[in-house]
Amino acid sequence: MRRPGRIAIDGPAGSGKSTVGEQLAHKLGYLYVDTGAMYRALAWLALQEQSDITNGDALVQLLHEAEIVVSRPTVDDGRQYTVTANGRDITWELRSAPVALAVSTVSTHPQVREIMRARQRSMAAQEQGVVMVGRDIGSVVLPDAELKIYLNASLEERALRRHTEQVERQGSEDGLPPLAAVVEDIRRRDTMDHDNMRPAHDAIVIMTDNLNVSQVLEMIYSYLEE
């Protein structure tokens, strides 16, 4: 069986694409690239520099001046990857509430997406095997990827997963937004990301509401065998 060299996994926030993508890449021995981490890194930098996240030109300038590197995990602390900005490890800071609120605005700028997409294509071209996860990988970034998966789930299910993930990471609900607030945040992100969140015409769409990660992976493995 000849495995596809490039696998694109797309889907909205909370659809499970990051967990599925990371585990699939590990299983295949491929590089895992969460493209959302690149946009979150830029959002983090903009907040640090107090840059206007609604100003696309300012963000492009910041992006050109900064060195953002996404690599395989360098620390065994449960992370899926390591992200550095100008040499500083910011992997866990990318999941902060301020970054989560800013990233959708940052990623809406066409000139920012153009630069990011070029960098993502370059990363894929340098690898023998890559699982790339995002919103528009199969449709725009890697339209010639050999396997394209689009994961989706209901808004309520995606919010519940995100809330559960946050509680498990912190160990309690103290200080975390309630589930209702997570629902509204994901609804907001869906609205802002709508234009960049379309499945490729040849993508395999998997609804994950009633599926756990292992079951989704089994479905993808069956397509790999085909």
GROMACS .gro file of N, CA and C in nm, residues 43-197:
model
  465
   43ALA      N    1  -0.103   3.624   1.659
   43ALA     CA    2  -0.193   3.695   1.750
   43ALA      C    3  -0.122   3.725   1.882
   44TRP      N    4  -0.048   3.627   1.933
   44TRP     CA    5   0.025   3.645   2.058
   44TRP      C    6   0.128   3.758   2.043
   45LEU      N    7   0.201   3.758   1.931
   45LEU     CA    8   0.300   3.862   1.907
   45LEU      C    9   0.234   4.000   1.899
   46ALA      N   10   0.121   4.007   1.830
   46ALA     CA   11   0.052   4.135   1.817
   46ALA      C   12   0.008   4.188   1.953
   47LEU      N   13  -0.040   4.100   2.039
   47LEU     CA   14  -0.080   4.141   2.173
   47LEU      C   15   0.041   4.186   2.254
   48GLN      N   16   0.151   4.115   2.240
   48GLN     CA   17   0.272   4.152   2.312
   48GLN      C   18   0.324   4.289   2.269
   49GLU      N   19   0.316   4.314   2.137
   49GLU     CA   20   0.367   4.441   2.082
   49GLU      C   21   0.262   4.551   2.085
   50GLN      N   22   0.141   4.516   2.134
   50GLN     CA   23   0.028   4.610   2.136
   50GLN      C   24  -0.002   4.663   1.997
   51SER      N   25   0.009   4.574   1.899
   51SER     CA   26  -0.024   4.609   1.761
   51SER      C   27  -0.175   4.601   1.740
   52ASP      N   28  -0.224   4.676   1.646
   52ASP     CA   29  -0.367   4.678   1.615
   52ASP      C   30  -0.400   4.554   1.532
   53ILE      N   31  -0.477   4.461   1.589
   53ILE     CA   32  -0.504   4.335   1.519
   53ILE      C   33  -0.604   4.355   1.404
   54THR      N   34  -0.662   4.474   1.394
   54THR     CA   35  -0.751   4.502   1.280
   54THR      C   36  -0.675   4.563   1.163
   55ASN      N   37  -0.547   4.590   1.183
   55ASN     CA   38  -0.463   4.652   1.079
   55ASN      C   39  -0.380   4.545   1.010
   56GLY      N   40  -0.425   4.505   0.891
   56GLY     CA   41  -0.355   4.397   0.820
   56GLY      C   42  -0.212   4.432   0.784
   57ASP      N   43  -0.186   4.555   0.744
   57ASP     CA   44  -0.050   4.596   0.706
   57ASP      C   45   0.045   4.586   0.825
   58ALA      N   46  -0.004   4.627   0.942
   58ALA     CA   47   0.080   4.621   1.063
   58ALA      C   48   0.112   4.476   1.097
   59LEU      N   49   0.015   4.387   1.080
   59LEU     CA   50   0.037   4.246   1.110
   59LEU      C   51   0.135   4.183   1.011
   60VAL      N   52   0.125   4.223   0.886
   60VAL     CA   53   0.219   4.172   0.786
   60VAL      C   54   0.361   4.216   0.821
   61GLN      N   55   0.377   4.341   0.861
   61GLN     CA   56   0.508   4.390   0.901
   61GLN      C   57   0.562   4.311   1.020
   62LEU      N   58   0.475   4.286   1.116
   62LEU     CA   59   0.515   4.209   1.233
   62LEU      C   60   0.553   4.066   1.193
   63LEU      N   61   0.478   4.010   1.101
   63LEU     CA   62   0.504   3.874   1.055
   63LEU      C   63   0.639   3.863   0.983
   64HIS      N   64   0.672   3.965   0.906
   64HIS     CA   65   0.802   3.966   0.835
   64HIS      C   66   0.919   3.982   0.931
   65GLU      N   67   0.897   4.057   1.038
   65GLU     CA   68   1.006   4.085   1.132
   65GLU      C   69   1.026   3.973   1.233
   66ALA      N   70   0.921   3.896   1.258
   66ALA     CA   71   0.928   3.792   1.362
   66ALA      C   72   0.971   3.658   1.304
   67GLU      N   73   1.029   3.577   1.388
   67GLU     CA   74   1.064   3.440   1.350
   67GLU      C   75   0.972   3.345   1.428
   68ILE      N   76   0.875   3.288   1.357
   68ILE     CA   77   0.781   3.193   1.416
   68ILE      C   78   0.817   3.055   1.365
   69VAL      N   79   0.843   2.963   1.457
   69VAL     CA   80   0.883   2.827   1.419
   69VAL      C   81   0.790   2.727   1.485
   70VAL      N   82   0.731   2.639   1.403
   70VAL     CA   83   0.649   2.529   1.453
   70VAL      C   84   0.725   2.400   1.427
   71SER      N   85   0.749   2.322   1.531
   71SER     CA   86   0.829   2.202   1.518
   71SER      C   87   0.770   2.087   1.599
   72ARG      N   88   0.831   1.972   1.588
   72ARG     CA   89   0.791   1.859   1.670
   72ARG      C   90   0.812   1.893   1.817
   73PRO      N   91   0.739   1.827   1.909
   73PRO     CA   92   0.752   1.860   2.051
   73PRO      C   93   0.897   1.854   2.099
   74THR      N   94   0.940   1.954   2.173
   74THR     CA   95   1.075   1.958   2.228
   74THR      C   96   1.075   1.933   2.378
   75VAL      N   97   0.955   1.931   2.438
   75VAL     CA   98   0.940   1.907   2.581
   75VAL      C   99   0.830   1.803   2.600
   76ASP      N  100   0.852   1.708   2.689
   76ASP     CA  101   0.754   1.603   2.714
   76ASP      C  102   0.657   1.648   2.823
   77ASP      N  103   0.565   1.738   2.783
   77ASP     CA  104   0.468   1.790   2.880
   77ASP      C  105   0.326   1.782   2.825
   78GLY      N  106   0.305   1.692   2.729
   78GLY     CA  107   0.172   1.673   2.673
   78GLY      C  108   0.143   1.757   2.550
   79ARG      N  109   0.236   1.840   2.511
   79ARG     CA  110   0.213   1.926   2.395
   79ARG      C  111   0.213   1.846   2.265
   80GLN      N  112   0.142   1.896   2.164
   80GLN     CA  113   0.138   1.831   2.034
   80GLN      C  114   0.252   1.878   1.944
   81TYR      N  115   0.306   1.994   1.974
   81TYR     CA  116   0.411   2.056   1.894
   81TYR      C  117   0.477   2.162   1.982
   82THR      N  118   0.584   2.219   1.931
   82THR     CA  119   0.648   2.332   1.999
   82THR      C  120   0.643   2.452   1.906
   83VAL      N  121   0.603   2.565   1.960
   83VAL     CA  122   0.601   2.690   1.883
   83VAL      C  123   0.691   2.791   1.952
   84THR      N  124   0.782   2.848   1.876
   84THR     CA  125   0.867   2.954   1.931
   84THR      C  126   0.845   3.081   1.850
   85ALA      N  127   0.855   3.193   1.918
   85ALA     CA  128   0.848   3.324   1.854
   85ALA      C  129   0.973   3.400   1.893
   86ASN      N  130   1.056   3.428   1.794
   86ASN     CA  131   1.184   3.496   1.819
   86ASN      C  132   1.264   3.421   1.925
   87GLY      N  133   1.260   3.287   1.920
   87GLY     CA  134   1.338   3.203   2.009
   87GLY      C  135   1.272   3.170   2.141
   88ARG      N  136   1.159   3.229   2.172
   88ARG     CA  137   1.090   3.205   2.299
   88ARG      C  138   0.982   3.098   2.281
   89ASP      N  139   0.981   3.001   2.368
   89ASP     CA  140   0.880   2.895   2.364
   89ASP      C  141   0.747   2.952   2.414
   90ILE      N  142   0.649   2.961   2.323
   90ILE     CA  143   0.519   3.018   2.360
   90ILE      C  144   0.406   2.915   2.343
   91THR      N  145   0.442   2.788   2.335
   91THR     CA  146   0.345   2.684   2.302
   91THR      C  147   0.218   2.691   2.386
   92TRP      N  148   0.232   2.694   2.516
   92TRP     CA  149   0.114   2.694   2.602
   92TRP      C  150   0.046   2.830   2.610
   93GLU      N  151   0.121   2.935   2.587
   93GLU     CA  152   0.062   3.069   2.591
   93GLU      C  153  -0.036   3.090   2.475
   94LEU      N  154  -0.024   3.009   2.371
   94LEU     CA  155  -0.113   3.022   2.257
   94LEU      C  156  -0.257   2.984   2.291
   95ARG      N  157  -0.276   2.914   2.402
   95ARG     CA  158  -0.410   2.871   2.442
   95ARG      C  159  -0.475   2.967   2.542
   96SER      N  160  -0.413   3.080   2.565
   96SER     CA  161  -0.469   3.176   2.660
   96SER      C  162  -0.595   3.240   2.603
   97ALA      N  163  -0.680   3.290   2.691
   97ALA     CA  164  -0.806   3.352   2.649
   97ALA      C  165  -0.784   3.473   2.558
   98PRO      N  166  -0.690   3.563   2.589
   98PRO     CA  167  -0.670   3.679   2.500
   98PRO      C  168  -0.630   3.638   2.358
   99VAL      N  169  -0.546   3.537   2.346
   99VAL     CA  170  -0.506   3.490   2.213
   99VAL      C  171  -0.626   3.429   2.141
  100ALA      N  172  -0.705   3.349   2.213
  100ALA     CA  173  -0.823   3.286   2.153
  100ALA      C  174  -0.920   3.391   2.100
  101LEU      N  175  -0.932   3.502   2.172
  101LEU     CA  176  -1.022   3.608   2.128
  101LEU      C  177  -0.967   3.684   2.007
  102ALA      N  178  -0.835   3.694   1.998
  102ALA     CA  179  -0.773   3.776   1.892
  102ALA      C  180  -0.749   3.700   1.763
  103VAL      N  181  -0.734   3.569   1.769
  103VAL     CA  182  -0.684   3.495   1.652
  103VAL      C  183  -0.779   3.499   1.533
  104SER      N  184  -0.909   3.498   1.556
  104SER     CA  185  -1.002   3.502   1.442
  104SER      C  186  -0.989   3.632   1.365
  105THR      N  187  -0.971   3.743   1.436
  105THR     CA  188  -0.952   3.872   1.369
  105THR      C  189  -0.821   3.874   1.293
  106VAL      N  190  -0.716   3.824   1.355
  106VAL     CA  191  -0.584   3.820   1.290
  106VAL      C  192  -0.589   3.739   1.161
  107SER      N  193  -0.659   3.628   1.164
  107SER     CA  194  -0.659   3.537   1.049
  107SER      C  195  -0.753   3.579   0.936
  108THR      N  196  -0.833   3.684   0.958
  108THR     CA  197  -0.924   3.727   0.851
  108THR      C  198  -0.856   3.813   0.745
  109HIS      N  199  -0.738   3.866   0.773
  109HIS     CA  200  -0.670   3.954   0.679
  109HIS      C  201  -0.614   3.874   0.560
  110PRO      N  202  -0.657   3.904   0.438
  110PRO     CA  203  -0.610   3.828   0.320
  110PRO      C  204  -0.459   3.826   0.304
  111GLN      N  205  -0.393   3.940   0.332
  111GLN     CA  206  -0.249   3.946   0.312
  111GLN      C  207  -0.175   3.860   0.416
  112VAL      N  208  -0.233   3.848   0.535
  112VAL     CA  209  -0.174   3.761   0.637
  112VAL      C  210  -0.189   3.615   0.595
  113ARG      N  211  -0.308   3.578   0.547
  113ARG     CA  212  -0.332   3.440   0.505
  113ARG      C  213  -0.245   3.402   0.387
  114GLU      N  214  -0.220   3.497   0.297
  114GLU     CA  215  -0.135   3.468   0.181
  114GLU      C  216   0.006   3.429   0.224
  115ILE      N  217   0.061   3.503   0.318
  115ILE     CA  218   0.195   3.473   0.367
  115ILE      C  219   0.196   3.340   0.443
  116MET      N  220   0.099   3.320   0.528
  116MET     CA  221   0.091   3.196   0.605
  116MET      C  222   0.077   3.075   0.514
  117ARG      N  223  -0.008   3.085   0.413
  117ARG     CA  224  -0.028   2.973   0.321
  117ARG      C  225   0.100   2.937   0.248
  118ALA      N  226   0.176   3.038   0.208
  118ALA     CA  227   0.303   3.012   0.140
  118ALA      C  228   0.399   2.939   0.233
  119ARG      N  229   0.402   2.978   0.359
  119ARG     CA  230   0.490   2.911   0.455
  119ARG      C  231   0.443   2.768   0.481
  120GLN      N  232   0.313   2.748   0.485
  120GLN     CA  233   0.259   2.614   0.508
  120GLN      C  234   0.291   2.522   0.391
  121ARG      N  235   0.279   2.572   0.270
  121ARG     CA  236   0.313   2.491   0.152
  121ARG      C  237   0.461   2.455   0.153
  122SER      N  238   0.544   2.551   0.195
  122SER     CA  239   0.687   2.525   0.202
  122SER      C  240   0.719   2.415   0.303
  123MET      N  241   0.651   2.418   0.418
  123MET     CA  242   0.672   2.315   0.519
  123MET      C  243   0.634   2.178   0.465
  124ALA      N  244   0.521   2.170   0.395
  124ALA     CA  245   0.475   2.043   0.340
  124ALA      C  246   0.571   1.990   0.233
  125ALA      N  247   0.628   2.082   0.155
  125ALA     CA  248   0.717   2.042   0.046
  125ALA      C  249   0.849   1.985   0.097
  126GLN      N  250   0.885   2.021   0.219
  126GLN     CA  251   1.013   1.976   0.274
  126GLN      C  252   1.004   1.842   0.347
  127GLU      N  253   0.885   1.786   0.357
  127GLU     CA  254   0.864   1.664   0.433
  127GLU      C  255   0.825   1.547   0.344
  128GLN      N  256   0.869   1.427   0.383
  128GLN     CA  257   0.828   1.306   0.313
  128GLN      C  258   0.682   1.272   0.342
  129GLY      N  259   0.637   1.307   0.462
  129GLY     CA  260   0.499   1.282   0.500
  129GLY      C  261   0.453   1.389   0.596
  130VAL      N  262   0.334   1.445   0.574
  130VAL     CA  263   0.284   1.551   0.661
  130VAL      C  264   0.133   1.537   0.677
  131VAL      N  265   0.087   1.559   0.799
  131VAL     CA  266  -0.056   1.573   0.827
  131VAL      C  267  -0.075   1.718   0.865
  132MET      N  268  -0.144   1.793   0.780
  132MET     CA  269  -0.163   1.936   0.803
  132MET      C  270  -0.309   1.963   0.837
  133VAL      N  271  -0.329   2.036   0.946
  133VAL     CA  272  -0.464   2.059   0.999
  133VAL      C  273  -0.496   2.207   0.995
  134GLY      N  274  -0.620   2.240   0.958
  134GLY     CA  275  -0.660   2.380   0.957
  134GLY      C  276  -0.803   2.400   0.913
  135ARG      N  277  -0.827   2.513   0.847
  135ARG     CA  278  -0.960   2.547   0.798
  135ARG      C  279  -0.971   2.529   0.647
  136ASP      N  280  -0.861   2.557   0.576
  136ASP     CA  281  -0.866   2.561   0.430
  136ASP      C  282  -0.750   2.483   0.366
  137ILE      N  283  -0.703   2.382   0.434
  137ILE     CA  284  -0.586   2.309   0.384
  137ILE      C  285  -0.618   2.235   0.254
  138GLY      N  286  -0.725   2.157   0.256
  138GLY     CA  287  -0.759   2.080   0.137
  138GLY      C  288  -0.808   2.164   0.021
  139SER      N  289  -0.874   2.277   0.051
  139SER     CA  290  -0.932   2.358  -0.054
  139SER      C  291  -0.836   2.462  -0.112
  140VAL      N  292  -0.741   2.512  -0.029
  140VAL     CA  293  -0.656   2.621  -0.074
  140VAL      C  294  -0.507   2.593  -0.055
  141VAL      N  295  -0.466   2.554   0.065
  141VAL     CA  296  -0.322   2.541   0.094
  141VAL      C  297  -0.261   2.424   0.018
  142LEU      N  298  -0.322   2.306   0.030
  142LEU     CA  299  -0.270   2.187  -0.038
  142LEU      C  300  -0.383   2.124  -0.122
  143PRO      N  301  -0.426   2.192  -0.228
  143PRO     CA  302  -0.536   2.139  -0.308
  143PRO      C  303  -0.505   2.007  -0.376
  144ASP      N  304  -0.375   1.974  -0.389
  144ASP     CA  305  -0.337   1.848  -0.451
  144ASP      C  306  -0.296   1.743  -0.347
  145ALA      N  307  -0.334   1.763  -0.221
  145ALA     CA  308  -0.308   1.661  -0.117
  145ALA      C  309  -0.374   1.530  -0.158
  146GLU      N  310  -0.306   1.419  -0.131
  146GLU     CA  311  -0.357   1.290  -0.176
  146GLU      C  312  -0.479   1.243  -0.097
  147LEU      N  313  -0.491   1.289   0.027
  147LEU     CA  314  -0.608   1.253   0.108
  147LEU      C  315  -0.656   1.378   0.181
  148LYS      N  316  -0.786   1.406   0.168
  148LYS     CA  317  -0.846   1.523   0.231
  148LYS      C  318  -0.962   1.479   0.318
  149ILE      N  319  -0.957   1.518   0.444
  149ILE     CA  320  -1.061   1.485   0.541
  149ILE      C  321  -1.121   1.615   0.594
  150TYR      N  322  -1.253   1.619   0.606
  150TYR     CA  323  -1.319   1.735   0.668
  150TYR      C  324  -1.401   1.683   0.785
  151LEU      N  325  -1.361   1.720   0.906
  151LEU     CA  326  -1.431   1.678   1.027
  151LEU      C  327  -1.529   1.786   1.069
  152ASN      N  328  -1.646   1.743   1.112
  152ASN     CA  329  -1.746   1.840   1.158
  152ASN      C  330  -1.824   1.781   1.274
  153ALA      N  331  -1.893   1.866   1.346
  153ALA     CA  332  -1.979   1.824   1.457
  153ALA      C  333  -2.072   1.941   1.487
  154SER      N  334  -2.177   1.914   1.561
  154SER     CA  335  -2.271   2.020   1.596
  154SER      C  336  -2.203   2.124   1.684
  155LEU      N  337  -2.259   2.243   1.686
  155LEU     CA  338  -2.204   2.352   1.767
  155LEU      C  339  -2.199   2.312   1.914
  156GLU      N  340  -2.306   2.250   1.964
  156GLU     CA  341  -2.313   2.213   2.105
  156GLU      C  342  -2.207   2.108   2.140
  157GLU      N  343  -2.189   2.012   2.053
  157GLU     CA  344  -2.090   1.907   2.078
  157GLU      C  345  -1.949   1.965   2.076
  158ARG      N  346  -1.922   2.054   1.985
  158ARG     CA  347  -1.789   2.114   1.975
  158ARG      C  348  -1.759   2.200   2.098
  159ALA      N  349  -1.859   2.273   2.146
  159ALA     CA  350  -1.841   2.356   2.265
  159ALA      C  351  -1.817   2.269   2.388
  160LEU      N  352  -1.891   2.159   2.400
  160LEU     CA  353  -1.873   2.069   2.513
  160LEU      C  354  -1.733   2.010   2.514
  161ARG      N  355  -1.684   1.972   2.398
  161ARG     CA  356  -1.548   1.917   2.389
  161ARG      C  357  -1.445   2.021   2.430
  162ARG      N  358  -1.460   2.142   2.381
  162ARG     CA  359  -1.364   2.248   2.414
  162ARG      C  360  -1.366   2.278   2.563
  163HIS      N  361  -1.484   2.285   2.622
  163HIS     CA  362  -1.497   2.312   2.765
  163HIS      C  363  -1.435   2.199   2.847
  164THR      N  364  -1.462   2.076   2.809
  164THR     CA  365  -1.407   1.960   2.880
  164THR      C  366  -1.255   1.959   2.871
  165GLU      N  367  -1.203   1.993   2.754
  165GLU     CA  368  -1.058   1.999   2.735
  165GLU      C  369  -0.994   2.102   2.826
  166GLN      N  370  -1.057   2.218   2.838
  166GLN     CA  371  -1.004   2.325   2.923
  166GLN      C  372  -1.005   2.283   3.070
  167VAL      N  373  -1.113   2.219   3.113
  167VAL     CA  374  -1.123   2.174   3.252
  167VAL      C  375  -1.018   2.067   3.282
  168GLU      N  376  -1.000   1.973   3.191
  168GLU     CA  377  -0.901   1.867   3.212
  168GLU      C  378  -0.760   1.923   3.217
  169ARG      N  379  -0.732   2.022   3.133
  169ARG     CA  380  -0.598   2.079   3.131
  169ARG      C  381  -0.569   2.154   3.260
  170GLN      N  382  -0.671   2.226   3.312
  170GLN     CA  383  -0.651   2.306   3.433
  170GLN      C  384  -0.669   2.224   3.560
  171GLY      N  385  -0.754   2.120   3.553
  171GLY     CA  386  -0.778   2.038   3.670
  171GLY      C  387  -0.903   2.076   3.747
  172SER      N  388  -0.966   2.186   3.708
  172SER     CA  389  -1.090   2.231   3.771
  172SER      C  390  -1.155   2.335   3.681
  173GLU      N  391  -1.278   2.375   3.719
  173GLU     CA  392  -1.348   2.477   3.641
  173GLU      C  393  -1.322   2.618   3.693
  174ASP      N  394  -1.244   2.630   3.798
  174ASP     CA  395  -1.219   2.760   3.860
  174ASP      C  396  -1.161   2.860   3.760
  175GLY      N  397  -1.228   2.972   3.744
  175GLY     CA  398  -1.177   3.077   3.658
  175GLY      C  399  -1.203   3.057   3.510
  176LEU      N  400  -1.259   2.943   3.471
  176LEU     CA  401  -1.285   2.914   3.330
  176LEU      C  402  -1.423   2.966   3.291
  177PRO      N  403  -1.441   3.006   3.166
  177PRO     CA  404  -1.573   3.050   3.122
  177PRO      C  405  -1.672   2.935   3.125
  178PRO      N  406  -1.799   2.960   3.158
  178PRO     CA  407  -1.899   2.854   3.160
  178PRO      C  408  -1.925   2.800   3.020
  179LEU      N  409  -1.989   2.684   3.014
  179LEU     CA  410  -2.016   2.620   2.886
  179LEU      C  411  -2.092   2.712   2.791
  180ALA      N  412  -2.188   2.785   2.842
  180ALA     CA  413  -2.267   2.876   2.758
  180ALA      C  414  -2.178   2.980   2.689
  181ALA      N  415  -2.076   3.026   2.761
  181ALA     CA  416  -1.985   3.125   2.703
  181ALA      C  417  -1.898   3.061   2.595
  182VAL      N  418  -1.861   2.935   2.615
  182VAL     CA  419  -1.782   2.863   2.514
  182VAL      C  420  -1.864   2.844   2.387
  183VAL      N  421  -1.993   2.814   2.404
  183VAL     CA  422  -2.082   2.800   2.288
  183VAL      C  423  -2.083   2.929   2.207
  184GLU      N  424  -2.099   3.041   2.275
  184GLU     CA  425  -2.105   3.169   2.205
  184GLU      C  426  -1.972   3.205   2.141
  185ASP      N  427  -1.860   3.169   2.206
  185ASP     CA  428  -1.729   3.197   2.148
  185ASP      C  429  -1.708   3.118   2.020
  186ILE      N  430  -1.746   2.991   2.021
  186ILE     CA  431  -1.730   2.909   1.901
  186ILE      C  432  -1.825   2.956   1.791
  187ARG      N  433  -1.947   2.999   1.831
  187ARG     CA  434  -2.040   3.054   1.732
  187ARG      C  435  -1.979   3.179   1.665
  188ARG      N  436  -1.916   3.262   1.748
  188ARG     CA  437  -1.851   3.382   1.695
  188ARG      C  438  -1.739   3.346   1.599
  189ARG      N  439  -1.657   3.247   1.637
  189ARG     CA  440  -1.546   3.206   1.551
  189ARG      C  441  -1.597   3.145   1.421
  190ASP      N  442  -1.705   3.069   1.428
  190ASP     CA  443  -1.763   3.012   1.306
  190ASP      C  444  -1.803   3.123   1.209
  191THR      N  445  -1.863   3.229   1.264
  191THR     CA  446  -1.909   3.340   1.180
  191THR      C  447  -1.790   3.411   1.116
  192MET      N  448  -1.686   3.437   1.195
  192MET     CA  449  -1.569   3.509   1.144
  192MET      C  450  -1.489   3.425   1.046
  193ASP      N  451  -1.485   3.292   1.067
  193ASP     CA  452  -1.404   3.204   0.984
  193ASP      C  453  -1.482   3.146   0.866
  194HIS      N  454  -1.608   3.188   0.850
  194HIS     CA  455  -1.695   3.123   0.753
  194HIS      C  456  -1.635   3.117   0.613
  195ASP      N  457  -1.579   3.228   0.565
  195ASP     CA  458  -1.527   3.232   0.429
  195ASP      C  459  -1.405   3.144   0.408
  196ASN      N  460  -1.335   3.110   0.516
  196ASN     CA  461  -1.215   3.027   0.504
  196ASN      C  462  -1.240   2.884   0.554
  197MET      N  463  -1.367   2.847   0.570
  197MET     CA  464  -1.397   2.720   0.637
  197MET      C  465  -1.484   2.630   0.548
   0.00000   0.00000   0.00000
